[in-house]
Amino acid sequence: MSVSLTLRSALGPCRAASIARPGKSLFAFQHSVIQSRTPYVPYQRNAYERPSVSRWPQVARRSASSSSSPSPVPVVPYSSLTVGVPRETYPNERRVAITPQNVALLLRKGFSRVLIERGAGEAAELLDQAYEQAGATLVDRATVWSQSNIILKVRGPQPGDEIEALQQGSTIISFLYPAQNKQLVDQLASRRVTAFAMDMVPRISRAQTFDALRCVA
């Protein structure tokens, strides 16, 4: 008997609430009461909210100056560039940096000339006549190094005559292994030569066309 009276006394307020607010539960009724008793808080601007232009003119000026485009980088057209391919001098190296098919491709891209040292492809069974038919210009070794803006090689430039023969400000593309040849990198930097190490190209799908290591595997 005492248990039933206790339950009735406990459920009494719930019944009263449901009767007072038909169609709503006790939780909804109490929630509405709490909301009605919440004091009014005036709006305050968030610290991360972007200020208006009229209120903060100095911020607007700074953002406008930062969004201005940088000065354009000077571009050298292909028609002003000469590509040179010297003969490899490393012992027992039989490869050549370019084939006659790629000579024709570079000329179609708009490069001015492709200079090939005479006999550069003989060890790879690529004759000088094939390079001439593709549009290359056969020259001697000194002309390749002195008149080329871009040098293509398999092996990196040999210390001494090859590095000294590089034009200042020219570009060389070859295997360099810069982590193992710090002295070579320093010598190229002293002559302001831009060097592309083909062995450092990441071996990922996006760079697969530049993966020279896979081509010679």
PDB file of C-alpha atoms in Angstrom:
ATOM      1  CA  MET A   1       0.000   0.000   0.000  1.00  0.00           C
ATOM      2  CA  SER A   2       2.792   2.388   0.867  1.00  0.00           C
ATOM      3  CA  VAL A   3       4.560   1.554  -2.392  1.00  0.00           C
ATOM      4  CA  SER A   4       1.535   2.427  -4.510  1.00  0.00           C
ATOM      5  CA  LEU A   5       1.062   5.700  -2.667  1.00  0.00           C
ATOM      6  CA  THR A   6       4.696   6.569  -3.232  1.00  0.00           C
ATOM      7  CA  LEU A   7       4.388   5.907  -6.973  1.00  0.00           C
ATOM      8  CA  ARG A   8       1.240   7.983  -7.180  1.00  0.00           C
ATOM      9  CA  SER A   9       2.899  10.863  -5.368  1.00  0.00           C
ATOM     10  CA  ALA A  10       5.912  10.620  -7.693  1.00  0.00           C
ATOM     11  CA  LEU A  11       3.800  10.474 -10.839  1.00  0.00           C
ATOM     12  CA  GLY A  12       1.482  13.213  -9.701  1.00  0.00           C
ATOM     13  CA  PRO A  13       3.524  16.141 -11.121  1.00  0.00           C
ATOM     14  CA  CYS A  14       3.919  14.311 -14.441  1.00  0.00           C
ATOM     15  CA  ARG A  15       0.173  13.935 -14.787  1.00  0.00           C
ATOM     16  CA  ALA A  16      -0.330  17.532 -13.823  1.00  0.00           C
ATOM     17  CA  ALA A  17       2.184  18.645 -16.426  1.00  0.00           C
ATOM     18  CA  SER A  18       0.599  16.552 -19.155  1.00  0.00           C
ATOM     19  CA  ILE A  19      -2.832  17.839 -18.244  1.00  0.00           C
ATOM     20  CA  ALA A  20      -1.649  21.430 -18.100  1.00  0.00           C
ATOM     21  CA  ARG A  21       0.072  21.160 -21.530  1.00  0.00           C
ATOM     22  CA  PRO A  22      -1.883  18.614 -23.570  1.00  0.00           C
ATOM     23  CA  GLY A  23      -0.001  17.045 -26.462  1.00  0.00           C
ATOM     24  CA  LYS A  24       3.458  17.597 -24.914  1.00  0.00           C
ATOM     25  CA  SER A  25       5.565  15.430 -22.691  1.00  0.00           C
ATOM     26  CA  LEU A  26       6.966  16.462 -19.357  1.00  0.00           C
ATOM     27  CA  PHE A  27      10.421  16.934 -20.881  1.00  0.00           C
ATOM     28  CA  ALA A  28       9.105  19.284 -23.567  1.00  0.00           C
ATOM     29  CA  PHE A  29       7.160  21.250 -20.983  1.00  0.00           C
ATOM     30  CA  GLN A  30      10.157  21.628 -18.677  1.00  0.00           C
ATOM     31  CA  HIS A  31      12.372  22.560 -21.645  1.00  0.00           C
ATOM     32  CA  SER A  32       9.995  25.327 -22.669  1.00  0.00           C
ATOM     33  CA  VAL A  33       9.948  26.648 -19.109  1.00  0.00           C
ATOM     34  CA  ILE A  34      13.753  26.695 -18.989  1.00  0.00           C
ATOM     35  CA  GLN A  35      13.920  28.524 -22.323  1.00  0.00           C
ATOM     36  CA  SER A  36      11.465  31.140 -21.115  1.00  0.00           C
ATOM     37  CA  ARG A  37      13.603  31.748 -18.038  1.00  0.00           C
ATOM     38  CA  THR A  38      16.919  32.086 -19.955  1.00  0.00           C
ATOM     39  CA  PRO A  39      18.177  35.670 -19.593  1.00  0.00           C
ATOM     40  CA  TYR A  40      18.717  37.732 -22.738  1.00  0.00           C
ATOM     41  CA  VAL A  41      22.344  37.964 -23.859  1.00  0.00           C
ATOM     42  CA  PRO A  42      23.216  40.725 -26.350  1.00  0.00           C
ATOM     43  CA  TYR A  43      25.009  39.673 -29.578  1.00  0.00           C
ATOM     44  CA  GLN A  44      28.781  39.831 -29.501  1.00  0.00           C
ATOM     45  CA  ARG A  45      30.950  39.503 -32.607  1.00  0.00           C
ATOM     46  CA  ASN A  46      32.920  36.296 -32.816  1.00  0.00           C
ATOM     47  CA  ALA A  47      36.681  36.684 -32.744  1.00  0.00           C
ATOM     48  CA  TYR A  48      36.917  34.692 -35.993  1.00  0.00           C
ATOM     49  CA  GLU A  49      34.223  36.664 -37.781  1.00  0.00           C
ATOM     50  CA  ARG A  50      35.445  38.745 -40.690  1.00  0.00           C
ATOM     51  CA  PRO A  51      35.172  42.463 -39.912  1.00  0.00           C
ATOM     52  CA  SER A  52      33.298  44.751 -42.222  1.00  0.00           C
ATOM     53  CA  VAL A  53      35.205  46.936 -44.666  1.00  0.00           C
ATOM     54  CA  SER A  54      33.766  50.175 -43.299  1.00  0.00           C
ATOM     55  CA  ARG A  55      34.665  49.332 -39.697  1.00  0.00           C
ATOM     56  CA  TRP A  56      38.186  48.062 -40.337  1.00  0.00           C
ATOM     57  CA  PRO A  57      39.568  49.883 -43.403  1.00  0.00           C
ATOM     58  CA  GLN A  58      43.186  48.967 -42.627  1.00  0.00           C
ATOM     59  CA  VAL A  59      42.341  45.253 -42.705  1.00  0.00           C
ATOM     60  CA  ALA A  60      40.562  45.698 -46.023  1.00  0.00           C
ATOM     61  CA  ARG A  61      43.559  47.463 -47.521  1.00  0.00           C
ATOM     62  CA  ARG A  62      45.919  44.738 -46.315  1.00  0.00           C
ATOM     63  CA  SER A  63      43.770  41.942 -47.738  1.00  0.00           C
ATOM     64  CA  ALA A  64      43.443  43.783 -51.047  1.00  0.00           C
ATOM     65  CA  SER A  65      47.205  44.192 -51.356  1.00  0.00           C
ATOM     66  CA  SER A  66      47.859  40.540 -50.486  1.00  0.00           C
ATOM     67  CA  SER A  67      45.426  39.346 -53.153  1.00  0.00           C
ATOM     68  CA  SER A  68      47.248  41.221 -55.904  1.00  0.00           C
ATOM     69  CA  SER A  69      48.881  38.898 -58.429  1.00  0.00           C
ATOM     70  CA  PRO A  70      52.693  38.561 -58.291  1.00  0.00           C
ATOM     71  CA  SER A  71      54.895  39.866 -61.037  1.00  0.00           C
ATOM     72  CA  PRO A  72      55.052  37.469 -64.000  1.00  0.00           C
ATOM     73  CA  VAL A  73      58.109  35.265 -64.396  1.00  0.00           C
ATOM     74  CA  PRO A  74      60.021  35.931 -67.621  1.00  0.00           C
ATOM     75  CA  VAL A  75      59.488  33.135 -70.120  1.00  0.00           C
ATOM     76  CA  VAL A  76      62.007  32.085 -72.771  1.00  0.00           C
ATOM     77  CA  PRO A  77      60.298  30.728 -75.903  1.00  0.00           C
ATOM     78  CA  TYR A  78      61.379  27.387 -77.298  1.00  0.00           C
ATOM     79  CA  SER A  79      62.377  29.103 -80.518  1.00  0.00           C
ATOM     80  CA  SER A  80      65.245  30.777 -78.641  1.00  0.00           C
ATOM     81  CA  LEU A  81      66.624  27.579 -77.096  1.00  0.00           C
ATOM     82  CA  THR A  82      69.174  25.148 -78.484  1.00  0.00           C
ATOM     83  CA  VAL A  83      69.415  21.588 -77.188  1.00  0.00           C
ATOM     84  CA  GLY A  84      72.789  19.854 -77.248  1.00  0.00           C
ATOM     85  CA  VAL A  85      73.707  16.179 -76.854  1.00  0.00           C
ATOM     86  CA  PRO A  86      77.405  15.406 -76.352  1.00  0.00           C
ATOM     87  CA  ARG A  87      78.964  11.992 -76.635  1.00  0.00           C
ATOM     88  CA  GLU A  88      79.248  10.069 -73.369  1.00  0.00           C
ATOM     89  CA  THR A  89      82.821   9.789 -72.095  1.00  0.00           C
ATOM     90  CA  TYR A  90      82.270   7.668 -68.982  1.00  0.00           C
ATOM     91  CA  PRO A  91      84.090   4.310 -69.291  1.00  0.00           C
ATOM     92  CA  ASN A  92      81.965   1.548 -70.860  1.00  0.00           C
ATOM     93  CA  GLU A  93      78.937   3.836 -71.209  1.00  0.00           C
ATOM     94  CA  ARG A  94      77.116   2.853 -74.410  1.00  0.00           C
ATOM     95  CA  ARG A  95      73.915   4.841 -73.998  1.00  0.00           C
ATOM     96  CA  VAL A  96      73.009   8.145 -75.603  1.00  0.00           C
ATOM     97  CA  ALA A  97      70.746  10.807 -74.143  1.00  0.00           C
ATOM     98  CA  ILE A  98      68.365  11.107 -77.097  1.00  0.00           C
ATOM     99  CA  THR A  99      67.157   9.086 -80.065  1.00  0.00           C
ATOM    100  CA  PRO A 100      66.437  10.379 -83.582  1.00  0.00           C
ATOM    101  CA  GLN A 101      62.690  10.083 -82.923  1.00  0.00           C
ATOM    102  CA  ASN A 102      62.977  12.450 -79.964  1.00  0.00           C
ATOM    103  CA  VAL A 103      65.062  14.864 -82.010  1.00  0.00           C
ATOM    104  CA  ALA A 104      62.154  15.212 -84.410  1.00  0.00           C
ATOM    105  CA  LEU A 105      59.791  15.630 -81.444  1.00  0.00           C
ATOM    106  CA  LEU A 106      61.814  18.498 -79.966  1.00  0.00           C
ATOM    107  CA  LEU A 107      61.926  20.278 -83.298  1.00  0.00           C
ATOM    108  CA  ARG A 108      58.166  19.913 -83.682  1.00  0.00           C
ATOM    109  CA  LYS A 109      57.777  21.439 -80.222  1.00  0.00           C
ATOM    110  CA  GLY A 110      59.504  24.545 -81.542  1.00  0.00           C
ATOM    111  CA  PHE A 111      63.097  24.330 -80.299  1.00  0.00           C
ATOM    112  CA  SER A 112      65.535  26.261 -82.428  1.00  0.00           C
ATOM    113  CA  ARG A 113      68.136  23.540 -83.007  1.00  0.00           C
ATOM    114  CA  VAL A 114      69.223  20.155 -81.713  1.00  0.00           C
ATOM    115  CA  LEU A 115      72.998  19.779 -81.803  1.00  0.00           C
ATOM    116  CA  ILE A 116      74.389  16.238 -81.787  1.00  0.00           C
ATOM    117  CA  GLU A 117      78.063  15.510 -81.380  1.00  0.00           C
ATOM    118  CA  ARG A 118      79.301  13.337 -84.211  1.00  0.00           C
ATOM    119  CA  GLY A 119      79.370   9.705 -83.180  1.00  0.00           C
ATOM    120  CA  ALA A 120      77.272  10.283 -80.047  1.00  0.00           C
ATOM    121  CA  GLY A 121      74.970   7.352 -80.820  1.00  0.00           C
ATOM    122  CA  GLU A 122      77.369   4.891 -82.418  1.00  0.00           C
ATOM    123  CA  ALA A 123      77.757   2.774 -79.266  1.00  0.00           C
ATOM    124  CA  ALA A 124      73.957   2.505 -79.097  1.00  0.00           C
ATOM    125  CA  GLU A 125      73.789   1.627 -82.819  1.00  0.00           C
ATOM    126  CA  LEU A 126      72.248   4.984 -83.708  1.00  0.00           C
ATOM    127  CA  LEU A 127      74.089   6.360 -86.717  1.00  0.00           C
ATOM    128  CA  ASP A 128      74.699  10.001 -87.528  1.00  0.00           C
ATOM    129  CA  GLN A 129      72.616   9.681 -90.702  1.00  0.00           C
ATOM    130  CA  ALA A 130      69.542   8.845 -88.621  1.00  0.00           C
ATOM    131  CA  TYR A 131      69.998  11.995 -86.572  1.00  0.00           C
ATOM    132  CA  GLU A 132      70.460  14.100 -89.683  1.00  0.00           C
ATOM    133  CA  GLN A 133      67.307  12.699 -91.241  1.00  0.00           C
ATOM    134  CA  ALA A 134      65.411  13.608 -88.050  1.00  0.00           C
ATOM    135  CA  GLY A 135      66.579  17.218 -88.374  1.00  0.00           C
ATOM    136  CA  ALA A 136      69.536  17.346 -85.976  1.00  0.00           C
ATOM    137  CA  THR A 137      72.686  19.312 -86.676  1.00  0.00           C
ATOM    138  CA  LEU A 138      75.906  17.307 -86.373  1.00  0.00           C
ATOM    139  CA  VAL A 139      78.722  19.335 -84.831  1.00  0.00           C
ATOM    140  CA  ASP A 140      81.961  18.802 -82.951  1.00  0.00           C
ATOM    141  CA  ARG A 141      82.214  18.465 -79.196  1.00  0.00           C
ATOM    142  CA  ALA A 142      83.218  22.046 -78.451  1.00  0.00           C
ATOM    143  CA  THR A 143      80.263  23.436 -80.393  1.00  0.00           C
ATOM    144  CA  VAL A 144      77.771  21.311 -78.458  1.00  0.00           C
ATOM    145  CA  TRP A 145      78.943  22.669 -75.115  1.00  0.00           C
ATOM    146  CA  SER A 146      79.431  26.279 -76.194  1.00  0.00           C
ATOM    147  CA  GLN A 147      76.226  26.843 -78.187  1.00  0.00           C
ATOM    148  CA  SER A 148      73.633  24.817 -76.259  1.00  0.00           C
ATOM    149  CA  ASN A 149      71.236  26.305 -73.746  1.00  0.00           C
ATOM    150  CA  ILE A 150      70.139  22.839 -72.599  1.00  0.00           C
ATOM    151  CA  ILE A 151      72.511  19.877 -72.361  1.00  0.00           C
ATOM    152  CA  LEU A 152      71.123  16.335 -72.368  1.00  0.00           C
ATOM    153  CA  LYS A 153      73.382  13.606 -70.991  1.00  0.00           C
ATOM    154  CA  VAL A 154      73.122  10.145 -69.504  1.00  0.00           C
ATOM    155  CA  ARG A 155      75.928  10.550 -66.993  1.00  0.00           C
ATOM    156  CA  GLY A 156      76.495  13.755 -65.104  1.00  0.00           C
ATOM    157  CA  PRO A 157      79.144  16.179 -66.353  1.00  0.00           C
ATOM    158  CA  GLN A 158      82.635  14.998 -65.591  1.00  0.00           C
ATOM    159  CA  PRO A 159      84.757  17.200 -63.318  1.00  0.00           C
ATOM    160  CA  GLY A 160      87.149  19.326 -65.249  1.00  0.00           C
ATOM    161  CA  ASP A 161      86.599  19.992 -68.936  1.00  0.00           C
ATOM    162  CA  GLU A 162      82.862  19.210 -69.113  1.00  0.00           C
ATOM    163  CA  ILE A 163      81.900  21.403 -66.176  1.00  0.00           C
ATOM    164  CA  GLU A 164      84.125  24.195 -67.426  1.00  0.00           C
ATOM    165  CA  ALA A 165      82.552  23.881 -70.874  1.00  0.00           C
ATOM    166  CA  LEU A 166      79.034  24.510 -69.514  1.00  0.00           C
ATOM    167  CA  GLN A 167      77.729  27.980 -70.233  1.00  0.00           C
ATOM    168  CA  GLN A 168      76.863  30.042 -67.200  1.00  0.00           C
ATOM    169  CA  GLY A 169      73.105  30.085 -66.743  1.00  0.00           C
ATOM    170  CA  SER A 170      72.541  27.014 -68.920  1.00  0.00           C
ATOM    171  CA  THR A 171      70.596  23.869 -68.012  1.00  0.00           C
ATOM    172  CA  ILE A 172      71.726  20.264 -67.816  1.00  0.00           C
ATOM    173  CA  ILE A 173      69.447  17.220 -67.590  1.00  0.00           C
ATOM    174  CA  SER A 174      71.092  13.924 -66.656  1.00  0.00           C
ATOM    175  CA  PHE A 175      71.668  11.434 -63.879  1.00  0.00           C
ATOM    176  CA  LEU A 176      73.424  13.351 -61.105  1.00  0.00           C
ATOM    177  CA  TYR A 177      72.910  11.542 -57.781  1.00  0.00           C
ATOM    178  CA  PRO A 178      73.316  14.826 -55.884  1.00  0.00           C
ATOM    179  CA  ALA A 179      73.350  13.219 -52.429  1.00  0.00           C
ATOM    180  CA  GLN A 180      76.488  11.293 -53.407  1.00  0.00           C
ATOM    181  CA  ASN A 181      78.133  14.031 -55.486  1.00  0.00           C
ATOM    182  CA  LYS A 182      78.031  17.156 -53.363  1.00  0.00           C
ATOM    183  CA  GLN A 183      81.200  18.498 -54.961  1.00  0.00           C
ATOM    184  CA  LEU A 184      79.621  18.220 -58.405  1.00  0.00           C
ATOM    185  CA  VAL A 185      76.508  20.050 -57.212  1.00  0.00           C
ATOM    186  CA  ASP A 186      78.639  22.837 -55.740  1.00  0.00           C
ATOM    187  CA  GLN A 187      80.550  23.207 -58.995  1.00  0.00           C
ATOM    188  CA  LEU A 188      77.328  23.450 -60.993  1.00  0.00           C
ATOM    189  CA  ALA A 189      75.949  26.009 -58.552  1.00  0.00           C
ATOM    190  CA  SER A 190      79.099  28.116 -58.823  1.00  0.00           C
ATOM    191  CA  ARG A 191      78.506  28.372 -62.583  1.00  0.00           C
ATOM    192  CA  ARG A 192      74.806  29.190 -62.027  1.00  0.00           C
ATOM    193  CA  VAL A 193      73.758  26.062 -63.910  1.00  0.00           C
ATOM    194  CA  THR A 194      70.230  24.709 -63.499  1.00  0.00           C
ATOM    195  CA  ALA A 195      70.504  20.941 -63.063  1.00  0.00           C
ATOM    196  CA  PHE A 196      67.704  18.372 -63.285  1.00  0.00           C
ATOM    197  CA  ALA A 197      68.646  15.049 -61.685  1.00  0.00           C
ATOM    198  CA  MET A 198      66.665  12.351 -63.475  1.00  0.00           C
ATOM    199  CA  ASP A 199      67.441   9.926 -60.661  1.00  0.00           C
ATOM    200  CA  MET A 200      65.517  12.173 -58.242  1.00  0.00           C
ATOM    201  CA  VAL A 201      62.228  12.069 -60.157  1.00  0.00           C
ATOM    202  CA  PRO A 202      59.652  10.388 -57.859  1.00  0.00           C
ATOM    203  CA  ARG A 203      58.630   6.948 -59.076  1.00  0.00           C
ATOM    204  CA  ILE A 204      54.886   7.538 -59.052  1.00  0.00           C
ATOM    205  CA  SER A 205      52.213   7.156 -61.707  1.00  0.00           C
ATOM    206  CA  ARG A 206      51.927  10.891 -62.306  1.00  0.00           C
ATOM    207  CA  ALA A 207      55.655  11.154 -63.121  1.00  0.00           C
ATOM    208  CA  GLN A 208      55.946   7.873 -65.002  1.00  0.00           C
ATOM    209  CA  THR A 209      56.777   9.575 -68.302  1.00  0.00           C
ATOM    210  CA  PHE A 210      59.884  11.061 -66.641  1.00  0.00           C
ATOM    211  CA  ASP A 211      60.970   7.841 -64.931  1.00  0.00           C
ATOM    212  CA  ALA A 212      64.311   7.244 -66.620  1.00  0.00           C
ATOM    213  CA  LEU A 213      65.266   4.532 -64.131  1.00  0.00           C
ATOM    214  CA  ARG A 214      62.376   2.353 -65.281  1.00  0.00           C
ATOM    215  CA  CYS A 215      63.329   2.867 -68.920  1.00  0.00           C
ATOM    216  CA  VAL A 216      66.814   1.433 -68.408  1.00  0.00           C
ATOM    217  CA  ALA A 217      65.824  -1.336 -65.983  1.00  0.00           C
TER     218      ALA A 217
END
